Coordinates of C-alpha atoms in Angstrom, one line a residue:
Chain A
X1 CA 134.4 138.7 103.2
X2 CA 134.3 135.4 101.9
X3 CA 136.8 134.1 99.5
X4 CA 135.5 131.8 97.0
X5 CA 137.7 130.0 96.0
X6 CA 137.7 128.3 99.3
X7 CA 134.2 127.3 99.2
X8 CA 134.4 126.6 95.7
X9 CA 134.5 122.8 94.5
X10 CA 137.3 121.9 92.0
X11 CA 136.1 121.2 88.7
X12 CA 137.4 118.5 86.6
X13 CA 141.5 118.6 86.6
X14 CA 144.0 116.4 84.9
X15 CA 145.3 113.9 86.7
X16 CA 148.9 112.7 85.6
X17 CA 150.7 110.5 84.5
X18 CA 147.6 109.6 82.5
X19 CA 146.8 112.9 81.7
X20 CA 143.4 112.1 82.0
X21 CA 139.8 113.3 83.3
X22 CA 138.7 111.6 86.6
X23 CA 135.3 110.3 86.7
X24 CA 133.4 107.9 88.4
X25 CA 131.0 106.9 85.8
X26 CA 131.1 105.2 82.3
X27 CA 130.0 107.4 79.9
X28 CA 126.2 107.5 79.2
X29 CA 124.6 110.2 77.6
X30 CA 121.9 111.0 80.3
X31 CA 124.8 112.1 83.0
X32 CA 127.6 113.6 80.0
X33 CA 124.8 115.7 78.6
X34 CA 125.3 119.4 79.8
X35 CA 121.2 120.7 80.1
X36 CA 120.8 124.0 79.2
X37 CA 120.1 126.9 81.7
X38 CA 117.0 126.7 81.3
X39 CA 116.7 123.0 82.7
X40 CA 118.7 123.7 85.6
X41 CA 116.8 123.2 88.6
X42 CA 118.9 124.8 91.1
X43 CA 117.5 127.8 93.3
X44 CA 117.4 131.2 91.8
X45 CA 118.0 134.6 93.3
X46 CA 117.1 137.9 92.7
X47 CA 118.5 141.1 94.0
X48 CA 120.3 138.7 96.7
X49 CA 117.0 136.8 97.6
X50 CA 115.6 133.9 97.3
X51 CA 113.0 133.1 94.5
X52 CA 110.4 130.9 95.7
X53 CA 106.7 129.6 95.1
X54 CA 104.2 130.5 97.3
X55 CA 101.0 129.5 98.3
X56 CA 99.0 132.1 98.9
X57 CA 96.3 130.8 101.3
X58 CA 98.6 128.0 103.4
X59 CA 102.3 128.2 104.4
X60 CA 103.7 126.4 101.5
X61 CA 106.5 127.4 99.5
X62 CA 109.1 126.1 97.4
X63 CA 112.1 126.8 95.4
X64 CA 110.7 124.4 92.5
X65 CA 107.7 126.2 90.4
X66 CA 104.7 124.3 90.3
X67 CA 101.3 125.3 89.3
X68 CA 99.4 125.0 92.3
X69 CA 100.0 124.7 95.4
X70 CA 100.5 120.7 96.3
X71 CA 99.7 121.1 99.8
X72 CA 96.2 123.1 100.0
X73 CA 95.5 122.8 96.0
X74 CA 94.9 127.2 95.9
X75 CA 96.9 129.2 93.5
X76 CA 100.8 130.1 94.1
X77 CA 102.9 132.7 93.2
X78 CA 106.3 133.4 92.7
X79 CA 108.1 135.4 95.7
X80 CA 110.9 136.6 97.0
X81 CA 112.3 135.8 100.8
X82 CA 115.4 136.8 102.9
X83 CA 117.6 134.3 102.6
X84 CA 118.4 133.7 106.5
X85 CA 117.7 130.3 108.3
X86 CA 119.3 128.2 110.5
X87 CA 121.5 124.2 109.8
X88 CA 118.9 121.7 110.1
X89 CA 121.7 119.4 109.4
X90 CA 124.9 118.7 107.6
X91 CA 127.5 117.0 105.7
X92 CA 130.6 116.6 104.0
X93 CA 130.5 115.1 100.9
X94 CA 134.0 112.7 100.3
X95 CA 133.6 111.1 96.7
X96 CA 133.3 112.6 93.5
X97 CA 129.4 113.8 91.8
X98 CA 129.6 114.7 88.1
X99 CA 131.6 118.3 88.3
X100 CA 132.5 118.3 91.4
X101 CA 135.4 117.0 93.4
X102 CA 135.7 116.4 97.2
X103 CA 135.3 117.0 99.5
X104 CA 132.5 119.5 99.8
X105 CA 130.2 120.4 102.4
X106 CA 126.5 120.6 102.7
X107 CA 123.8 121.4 104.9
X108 CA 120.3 121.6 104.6
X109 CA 118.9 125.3 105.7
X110 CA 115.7 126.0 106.8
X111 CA 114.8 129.0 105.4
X112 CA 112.9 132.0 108.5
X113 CA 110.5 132.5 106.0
X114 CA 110.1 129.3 103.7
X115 CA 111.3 126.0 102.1
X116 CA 114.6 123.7 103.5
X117 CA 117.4 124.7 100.7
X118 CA 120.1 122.4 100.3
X119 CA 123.7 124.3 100.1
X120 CA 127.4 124.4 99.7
X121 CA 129.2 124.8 102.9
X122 CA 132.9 124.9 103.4
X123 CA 134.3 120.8 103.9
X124 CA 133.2 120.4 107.6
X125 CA 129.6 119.8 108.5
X126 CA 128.0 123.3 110.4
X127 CA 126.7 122.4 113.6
X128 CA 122.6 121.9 114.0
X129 CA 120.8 125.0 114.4
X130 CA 123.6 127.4 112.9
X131 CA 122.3 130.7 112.1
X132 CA 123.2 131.3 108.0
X133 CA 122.6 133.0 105.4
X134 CA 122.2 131.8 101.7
X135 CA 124.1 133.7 98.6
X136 CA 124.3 132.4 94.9
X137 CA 127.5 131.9 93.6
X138 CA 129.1 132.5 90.1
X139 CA 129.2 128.7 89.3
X140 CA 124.9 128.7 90.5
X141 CA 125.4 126.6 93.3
X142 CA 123.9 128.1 96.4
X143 CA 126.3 128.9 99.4
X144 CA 125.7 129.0 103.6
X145 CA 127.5 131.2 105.1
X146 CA 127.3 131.8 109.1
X147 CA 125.6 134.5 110.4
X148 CA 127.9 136.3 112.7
X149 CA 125.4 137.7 115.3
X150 CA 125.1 138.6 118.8
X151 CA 121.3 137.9 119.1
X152 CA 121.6 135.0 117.4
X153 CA 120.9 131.4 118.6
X154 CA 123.4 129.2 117.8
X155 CA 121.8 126.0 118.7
X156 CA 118.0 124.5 119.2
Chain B
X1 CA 94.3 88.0 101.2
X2 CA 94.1 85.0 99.6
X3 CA 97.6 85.0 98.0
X4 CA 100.8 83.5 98.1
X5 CA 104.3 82.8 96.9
X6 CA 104.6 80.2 95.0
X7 CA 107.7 80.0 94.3
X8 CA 111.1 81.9 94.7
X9 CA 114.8 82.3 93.2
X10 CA 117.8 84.5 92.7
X11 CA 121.0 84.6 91.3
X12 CA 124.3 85.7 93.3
X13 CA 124.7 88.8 94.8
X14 CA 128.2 90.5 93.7
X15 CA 130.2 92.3 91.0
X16 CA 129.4 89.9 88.4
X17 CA 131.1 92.1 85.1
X18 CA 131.0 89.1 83.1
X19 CA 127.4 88.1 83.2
X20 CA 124.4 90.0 81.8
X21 CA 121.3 91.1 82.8
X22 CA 119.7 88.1 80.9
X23 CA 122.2 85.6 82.4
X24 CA 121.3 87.2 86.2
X25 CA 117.6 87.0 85.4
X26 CA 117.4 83.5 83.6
X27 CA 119.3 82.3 86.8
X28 CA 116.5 84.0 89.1
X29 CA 113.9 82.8 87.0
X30 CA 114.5 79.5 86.2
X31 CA 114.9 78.3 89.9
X32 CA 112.0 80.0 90.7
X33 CA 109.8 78.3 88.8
X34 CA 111.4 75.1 89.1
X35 CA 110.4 76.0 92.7
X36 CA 107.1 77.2 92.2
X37 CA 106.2 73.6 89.8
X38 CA 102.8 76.1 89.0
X39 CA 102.9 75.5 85.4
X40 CA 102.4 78.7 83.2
X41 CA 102.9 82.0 83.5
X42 CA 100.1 85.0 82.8
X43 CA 101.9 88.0 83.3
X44 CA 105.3 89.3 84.0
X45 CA 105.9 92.5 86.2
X46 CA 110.2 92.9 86.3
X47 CA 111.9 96.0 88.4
X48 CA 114.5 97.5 87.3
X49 CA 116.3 100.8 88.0
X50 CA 118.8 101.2 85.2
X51 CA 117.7 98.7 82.9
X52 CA 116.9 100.1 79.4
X53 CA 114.0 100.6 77.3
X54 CA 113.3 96.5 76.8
X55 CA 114.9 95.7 79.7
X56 CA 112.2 92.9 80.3
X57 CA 111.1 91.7 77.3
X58 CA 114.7 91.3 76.5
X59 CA 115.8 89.0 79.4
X60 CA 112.6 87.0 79.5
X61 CA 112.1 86.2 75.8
X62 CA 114.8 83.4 76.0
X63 CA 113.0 81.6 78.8
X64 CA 109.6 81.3 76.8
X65 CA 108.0 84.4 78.7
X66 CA 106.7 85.7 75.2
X67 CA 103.1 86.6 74.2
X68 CA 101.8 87.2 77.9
X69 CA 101.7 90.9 79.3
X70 CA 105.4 92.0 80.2
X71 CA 105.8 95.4 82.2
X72 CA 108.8 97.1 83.0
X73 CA 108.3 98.7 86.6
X74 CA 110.9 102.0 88.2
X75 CA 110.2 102.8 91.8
X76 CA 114.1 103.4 92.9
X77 CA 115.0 101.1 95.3
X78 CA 111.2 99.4 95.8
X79 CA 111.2 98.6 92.0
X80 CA 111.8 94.8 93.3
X81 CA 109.2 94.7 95.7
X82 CA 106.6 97.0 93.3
X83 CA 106.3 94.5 90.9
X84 CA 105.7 91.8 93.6
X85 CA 102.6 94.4 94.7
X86 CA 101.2 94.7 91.0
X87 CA 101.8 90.7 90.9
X88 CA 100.0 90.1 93.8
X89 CA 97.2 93.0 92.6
X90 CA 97.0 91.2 89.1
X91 CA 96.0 87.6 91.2
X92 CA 94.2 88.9 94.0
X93 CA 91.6 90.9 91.7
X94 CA 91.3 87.3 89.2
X95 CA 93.2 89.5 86.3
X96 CA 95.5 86.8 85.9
X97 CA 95.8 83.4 87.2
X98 CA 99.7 83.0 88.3
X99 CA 101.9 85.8 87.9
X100 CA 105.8 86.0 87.8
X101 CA 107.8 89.3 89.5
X102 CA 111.3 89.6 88.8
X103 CA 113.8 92.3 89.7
X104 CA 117.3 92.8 87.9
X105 CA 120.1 95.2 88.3
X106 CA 123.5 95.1 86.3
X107 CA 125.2 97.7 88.3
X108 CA 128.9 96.9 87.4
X109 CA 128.4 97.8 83.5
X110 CA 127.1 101.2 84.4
X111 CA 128.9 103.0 87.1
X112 CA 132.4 102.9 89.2
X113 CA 131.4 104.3 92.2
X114 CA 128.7 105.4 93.7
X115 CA 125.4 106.3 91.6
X116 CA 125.5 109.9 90.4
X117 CA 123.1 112.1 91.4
X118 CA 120.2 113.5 88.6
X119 CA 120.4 116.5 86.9
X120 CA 117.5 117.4 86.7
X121 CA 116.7 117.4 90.1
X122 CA 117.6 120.1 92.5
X123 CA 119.6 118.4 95.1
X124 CA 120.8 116.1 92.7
X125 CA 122.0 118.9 90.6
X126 CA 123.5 120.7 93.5
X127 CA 125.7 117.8 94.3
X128 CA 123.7 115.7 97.2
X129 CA 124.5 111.8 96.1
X130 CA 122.3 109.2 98.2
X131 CA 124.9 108.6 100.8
X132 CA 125.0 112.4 101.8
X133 CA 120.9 112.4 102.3
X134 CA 121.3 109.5 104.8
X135 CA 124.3 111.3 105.9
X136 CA 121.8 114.1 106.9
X137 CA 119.6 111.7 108.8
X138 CA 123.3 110.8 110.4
X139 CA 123.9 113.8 111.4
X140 CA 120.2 114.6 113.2
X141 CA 119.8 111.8 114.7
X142 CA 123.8 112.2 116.7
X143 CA 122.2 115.4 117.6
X144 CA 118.9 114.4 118.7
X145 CA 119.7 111.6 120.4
X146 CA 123.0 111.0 120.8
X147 CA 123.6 108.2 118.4
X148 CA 127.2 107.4 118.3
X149 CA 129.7 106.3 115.6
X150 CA 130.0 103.0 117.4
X151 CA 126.3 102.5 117.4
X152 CA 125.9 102.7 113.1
X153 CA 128.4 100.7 112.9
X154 CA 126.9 97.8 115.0
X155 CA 124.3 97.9 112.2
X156 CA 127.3 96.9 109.3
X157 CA 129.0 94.7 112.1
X158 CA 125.9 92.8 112.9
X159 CA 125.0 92.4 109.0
X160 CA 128.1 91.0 107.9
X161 CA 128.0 89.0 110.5
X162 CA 124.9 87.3 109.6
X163 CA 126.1 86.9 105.8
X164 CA 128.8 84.8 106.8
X165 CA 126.3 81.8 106.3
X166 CA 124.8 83.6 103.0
X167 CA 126.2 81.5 100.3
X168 CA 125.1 84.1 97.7
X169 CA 125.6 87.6 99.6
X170 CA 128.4 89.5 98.3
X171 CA 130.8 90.1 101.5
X172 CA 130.5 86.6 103.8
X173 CA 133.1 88.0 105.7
X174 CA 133.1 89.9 109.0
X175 CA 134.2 93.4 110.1
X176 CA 134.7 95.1 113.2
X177 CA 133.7 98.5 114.6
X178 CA 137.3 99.5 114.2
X179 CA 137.3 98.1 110.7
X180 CA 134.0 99.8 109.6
X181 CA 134.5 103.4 111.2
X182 CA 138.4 103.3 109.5
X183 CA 137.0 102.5 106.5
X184 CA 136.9 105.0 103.7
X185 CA 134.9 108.6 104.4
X186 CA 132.0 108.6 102.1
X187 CA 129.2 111.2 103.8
X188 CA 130.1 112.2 107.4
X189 CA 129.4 110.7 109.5
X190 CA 128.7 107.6 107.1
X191 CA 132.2 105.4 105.9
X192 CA 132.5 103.0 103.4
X193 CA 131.6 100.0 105.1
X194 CA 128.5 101.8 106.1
X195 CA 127.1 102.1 102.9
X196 CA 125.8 99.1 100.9
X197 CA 128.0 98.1 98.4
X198 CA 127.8 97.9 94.3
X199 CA 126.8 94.7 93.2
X200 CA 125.0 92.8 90.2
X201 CA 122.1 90.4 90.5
X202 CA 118.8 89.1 89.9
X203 CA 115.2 87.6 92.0
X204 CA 112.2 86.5 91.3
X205 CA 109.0 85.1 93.3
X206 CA 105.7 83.8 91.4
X207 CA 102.6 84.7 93.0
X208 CA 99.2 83.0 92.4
X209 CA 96.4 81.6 94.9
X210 CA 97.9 79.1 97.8
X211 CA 98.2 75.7 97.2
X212 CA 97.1 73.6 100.8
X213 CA 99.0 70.3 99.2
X214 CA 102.4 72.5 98.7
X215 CA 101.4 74.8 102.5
X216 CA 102.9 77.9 100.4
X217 CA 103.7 80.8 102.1
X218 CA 101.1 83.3 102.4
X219 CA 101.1 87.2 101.1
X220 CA 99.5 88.8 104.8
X221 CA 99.5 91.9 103.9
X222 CA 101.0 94.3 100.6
X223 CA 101.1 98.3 101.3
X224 CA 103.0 100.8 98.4
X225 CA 102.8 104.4 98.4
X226 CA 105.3 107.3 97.3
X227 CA 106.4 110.1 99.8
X228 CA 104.4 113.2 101.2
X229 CA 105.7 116.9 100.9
X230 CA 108.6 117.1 103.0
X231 CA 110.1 120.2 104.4
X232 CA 110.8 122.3 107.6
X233 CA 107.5 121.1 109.0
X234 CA 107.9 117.1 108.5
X235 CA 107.9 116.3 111.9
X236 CA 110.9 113.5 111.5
X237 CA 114.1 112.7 109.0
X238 CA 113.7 111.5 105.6
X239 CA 112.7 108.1 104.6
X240 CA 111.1 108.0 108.4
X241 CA 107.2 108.7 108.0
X242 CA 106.8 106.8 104.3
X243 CA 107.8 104.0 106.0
X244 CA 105.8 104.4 109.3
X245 CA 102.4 105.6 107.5
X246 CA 103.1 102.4 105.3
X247 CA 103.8 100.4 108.5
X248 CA 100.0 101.6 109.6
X249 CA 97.8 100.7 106.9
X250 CA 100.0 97.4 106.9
X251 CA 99.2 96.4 110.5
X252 CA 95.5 97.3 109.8
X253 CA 95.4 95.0 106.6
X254 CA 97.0 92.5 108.1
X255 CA 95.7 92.5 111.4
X256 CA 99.0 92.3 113.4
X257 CA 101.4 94.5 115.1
X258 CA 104.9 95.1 114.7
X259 CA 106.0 92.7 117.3
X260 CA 104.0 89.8 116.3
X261 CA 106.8 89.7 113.5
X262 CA 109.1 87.3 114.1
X263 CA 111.7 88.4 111.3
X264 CA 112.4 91.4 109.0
X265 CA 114.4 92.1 105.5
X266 CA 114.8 96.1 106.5
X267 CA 116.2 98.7 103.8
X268 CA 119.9 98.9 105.3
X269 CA 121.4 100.8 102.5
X270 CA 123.2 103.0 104.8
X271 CA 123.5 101.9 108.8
X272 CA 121.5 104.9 109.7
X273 CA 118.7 103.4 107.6
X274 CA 118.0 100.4 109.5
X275 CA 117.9 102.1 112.5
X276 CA 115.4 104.8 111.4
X277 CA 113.6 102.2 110.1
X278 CA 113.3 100.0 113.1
X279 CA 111.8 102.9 114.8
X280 CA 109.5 103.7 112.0
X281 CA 108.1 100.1 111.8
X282 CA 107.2 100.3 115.5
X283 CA 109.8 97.8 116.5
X284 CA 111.3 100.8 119.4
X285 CA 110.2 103.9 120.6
X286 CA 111.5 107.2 118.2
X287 CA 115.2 107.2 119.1
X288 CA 115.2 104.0 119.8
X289 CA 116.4 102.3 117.0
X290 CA 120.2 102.4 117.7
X291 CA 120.1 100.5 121.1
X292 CA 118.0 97.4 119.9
X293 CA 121.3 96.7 117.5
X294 CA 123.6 97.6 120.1
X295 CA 121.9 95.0 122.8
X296 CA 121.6 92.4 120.2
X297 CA 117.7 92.5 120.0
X298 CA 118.6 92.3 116.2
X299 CA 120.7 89.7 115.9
X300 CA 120.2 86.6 114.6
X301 CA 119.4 84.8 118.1
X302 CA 118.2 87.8 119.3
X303 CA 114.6 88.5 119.9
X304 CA 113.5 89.7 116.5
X305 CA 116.6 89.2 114.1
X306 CA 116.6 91.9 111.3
X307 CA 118.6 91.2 107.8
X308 CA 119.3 87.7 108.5
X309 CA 120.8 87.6 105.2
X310 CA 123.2 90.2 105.9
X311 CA 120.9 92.8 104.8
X312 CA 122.0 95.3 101.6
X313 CA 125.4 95.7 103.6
X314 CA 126.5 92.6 103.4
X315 CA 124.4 91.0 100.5
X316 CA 124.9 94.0 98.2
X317 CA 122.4 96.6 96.5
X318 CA 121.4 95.6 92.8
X319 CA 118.7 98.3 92.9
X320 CA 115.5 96.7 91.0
X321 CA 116.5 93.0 92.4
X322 CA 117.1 93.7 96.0
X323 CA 113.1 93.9 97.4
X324 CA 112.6 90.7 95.7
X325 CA 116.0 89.3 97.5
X326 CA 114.6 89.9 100.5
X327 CA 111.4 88.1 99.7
X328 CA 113.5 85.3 98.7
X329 CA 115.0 85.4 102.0
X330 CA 111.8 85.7 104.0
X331 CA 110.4 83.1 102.2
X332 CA 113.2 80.5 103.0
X333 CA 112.9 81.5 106.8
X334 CA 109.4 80.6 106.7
X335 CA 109.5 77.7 105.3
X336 CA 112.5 76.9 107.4
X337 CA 115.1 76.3 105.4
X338 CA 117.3 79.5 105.8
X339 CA 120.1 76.7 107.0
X340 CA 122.7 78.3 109.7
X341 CA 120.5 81.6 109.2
X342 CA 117.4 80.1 110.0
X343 CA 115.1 81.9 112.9
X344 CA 114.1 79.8 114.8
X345 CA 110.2 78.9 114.6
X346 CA 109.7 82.2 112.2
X347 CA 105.7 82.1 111.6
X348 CA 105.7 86.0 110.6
X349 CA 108.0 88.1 108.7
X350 CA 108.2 91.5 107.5
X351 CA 109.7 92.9 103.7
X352 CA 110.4 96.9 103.8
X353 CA 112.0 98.5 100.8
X354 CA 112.4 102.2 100.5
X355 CA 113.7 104.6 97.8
X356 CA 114.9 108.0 97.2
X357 CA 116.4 110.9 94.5
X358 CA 112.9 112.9 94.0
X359 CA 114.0 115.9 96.6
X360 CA 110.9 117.9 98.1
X361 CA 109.3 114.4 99.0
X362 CA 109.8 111.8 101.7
X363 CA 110.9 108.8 99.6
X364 CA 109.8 108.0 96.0
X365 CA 108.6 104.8 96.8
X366 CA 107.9 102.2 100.4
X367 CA 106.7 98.7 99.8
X368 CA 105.9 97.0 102.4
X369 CA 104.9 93.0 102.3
X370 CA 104.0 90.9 105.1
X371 CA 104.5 86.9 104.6
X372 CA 103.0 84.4 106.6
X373 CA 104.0 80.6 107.1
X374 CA 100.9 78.7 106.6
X375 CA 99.1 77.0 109.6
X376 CA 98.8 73.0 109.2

């Protein structure tokens, strides 16, 4: 079992003696202003998999909606995937992003049977061509974990 | 083509807290057109990233620039170099006679650190600042081939080193390997001094039809497109194939090939970018891009010096103004009179601007502008 709070970024803390919140921005309304849900455009799940758009006559699919398919131009539809898939590569993140503080890790997963999903990782970049798989977390970030598996391959 | 620059100017490149947008741009401006001597103006195209809503008008109404068509253009980091494209559009097509492009970032009035990422886009909203896409490319290209620490940080080394004689670049000092790959972790791989720093400033380059009596440096060839789908099946990293599609249509235009240039003004925002990009512009073979810095193919005095200037690294990254920076630069190469920086018999150069934050796509933007020093 994973424990989250490990792989979960720190939010804003205090920071004495100031007693104040650490940011790296002036403030300006575009980045202060908290969107609501349904503007977030992070990856959904459902039932622990991925949501995704799909094409249904080419291989195209996406975890963004979009009314047709922008590769072939045929009709999509929304679709669910297992959400396995290997690093295609990786990084750790070491300044602060609005909400988060470092470091965090990311990789970018190709998905077995879709899109490249960027997620969290714990702070050290996974290795190219680590076998993972994706969860959603409480905070709606999506996590990598690595797949511990005998058959699996563990690099390309 | 049957264009040209008439004219070019900029302000300093640094954190300039005290001066505003209009100071930066009336600097740019002014000794551009006192370059240029083309008398008036038809139409204004300015790039700007951050500006806001008036953003042109407002820094250009104080110079005169009032009445004539004024258009405020965003393309990320090729904002510069897309309103030198619409510029050179607007004469080429007889819309407008002579036509001024201007680029402006005030960078130092709006954020601390690094940019933050969008909201609204989903690798933005997940947390993935520009530093930690290039990072990505970082990351690929030590596994596809090897590149080494060392080796992106001959890219910083090499640009620095070249902005020592850059009176207005923002570091004119030099670092070493050591220096750059102790600096301060940003993305891993990529440190501090491998990303190009905050900075303010302003440039500007009028464009009409060449003038025989002033032999102005000619527009060879213009190319601009926005990125294709990318995913799992994109062949190479991001920011590689806009720039290389763009680098094919270019050569066509402009009849040439990428090593009939004789020097470049590459898109080194991060270390690893000027090295994908090298490879992307045909300069090397894929995986290639790392050992033309490290043998000093590069360098100025080297067989096809990139970022004489010092490049974004060195120089600094006011978003909209940078494209047209490198312009600037290009042009003074040409004409020779680039000073301690100055390639030596530089007949053909190359501009490349690239920019990102639109995830699912290979670059928002890549402008690409080939110059030419007129035959007498």
């Amino acid at each position: 079992m994973t424990n989250d709070d490990e792989l979960l970024p720190k939010v804003w803390t205090r920071i004495k003696p100031n007693d104040r919140l650490v940011r790296n921005t002036l403030p300006a309304v575009r980045y202060d202003v908290e969107l609501p849900g349904s503007q977030d455009p992070r990856p959904k799940f459902a039932d622990g998999h991925l949501c995704v758009a799909a094409c249904r006559t080419c291989s195209w699919s996406s975890i963004s909606s979009a009314p047709l398919c922008p590769s072939c131009g045929n009709d999509v539809e929304p679709s669910i995937i297992d959400p396995v898939g290997k690093v295609w590569s990786a990084t750790v993140v070491h300044i602060e992003t609005p909400g988060r503080l470092p470091p965090y890790g990311l990789a970018y997963v190709d998905v077995d049977a879709g899109p490249r999903v960027l997620a969290h990782t714990a702070p050290q970049r996974l290795p190219v061509g680590t076998r993972v798989r994706l969860r959603i977390r409480a905070d709606g970030d999506v996590a990598a974990e690595t797949v511990v598996d005998a058959a699996s391959e563990t690099a390309e | 083509m049957n264009t040209a620059i008439l004219g070019v100017g900029t302000s300093r490149f640094g954190k300039q807290p005290e001066r505003t947008e209009s100071d930066l741009v009336w600097e740019a401006v002014r000794e551009a057109l006192r370059d240029a001597e083309s008398g008036r103006i038809d139409a204004v195209y300015l790039g700007s990233v951050f500006g806001d809503m008036g953003v042109a008008q407002r820094t250009l109404h104080g110079l005169g620039l009032t009445g004539i068509p004024i258009v405020h253009v965003e393309n990320a980091c090729a904002s510069g170099t897309t309103a030198l494209s619409e510029a050179e559009a607007g004469v080429a097509s007889g819309r407008f006679g002579t036509v001024l492009a201007v680029g402006v970032e005030h960078m130092t009035s709006r954020f601390r650190g690094a940019i933050p990422p969008e909201p609204r886009d989903p690798e933005g909203r997940t947390g993935l600042a520009l530093p930690a896409l290039y990072a990505m490319a970082a990351t690929r290209y030590e596994h596809m081939y090897g590149v080494t620490r060392d080796q992106l940080a001959l890219v910083a080394v090499k640009n620095r080193r070249h902005a020592i004689n850059n009176p207005r670049a923002h570091f004119r000092t030099p670092v070493t390997v050591n220096e750059v790959l102790c600096s301060r972790p940003i993305a891993d791989p990529l440190t501090l001094l491998e990303c190009s720093p905050v900075a303010d400033g302003a440039a500007a380059a009028v464009v009409g039809r060449p003038r025989p009596s002033r032999a102005d440096v000619r527009l060879r060839g213009c190319v601009m497109s926005s990125g294709e789908l990318w995913g799992p099946d994109s062949p190479h990293v991001w920011g590689y194939d806009i720039v290389a599609s763009a680098a094919r249509r270019l050569y066509e235009q402009a009849d040439i090939g990428p090593l009939d240039l004789d020097v470049l003004e590459v898109h080194d925002a991060f270390t690893i970018g000027e090295i994908v990009t090298t490879e992307a512009l045909g300069l090397c073979d894929e995986g290639g891009g790392a050992l033309l810095v490290e043998q000093g193919e590069t360098s100025l005095g080297g067989r096809r010096p990139v970022n004489p200037s010092g490049g974004l690294l060195a120089r600094g990254h006011p978003l909209g103004c940078t494209g047209l920076a490198q312009v600037a630069e290009l042009v003074w190469q040409l004409r020779g009179q680039a000073g301690a920086r100055q390639v030596a018999d530089a007949r053909l150069g190359l501009v490349e601007t690239m920019g990102g934050g639109v995830s699912g796509i290979d670059g928002n933007a890549c402008v690409l502008v080939a110059l030419e020093r007129p035959s007498t």
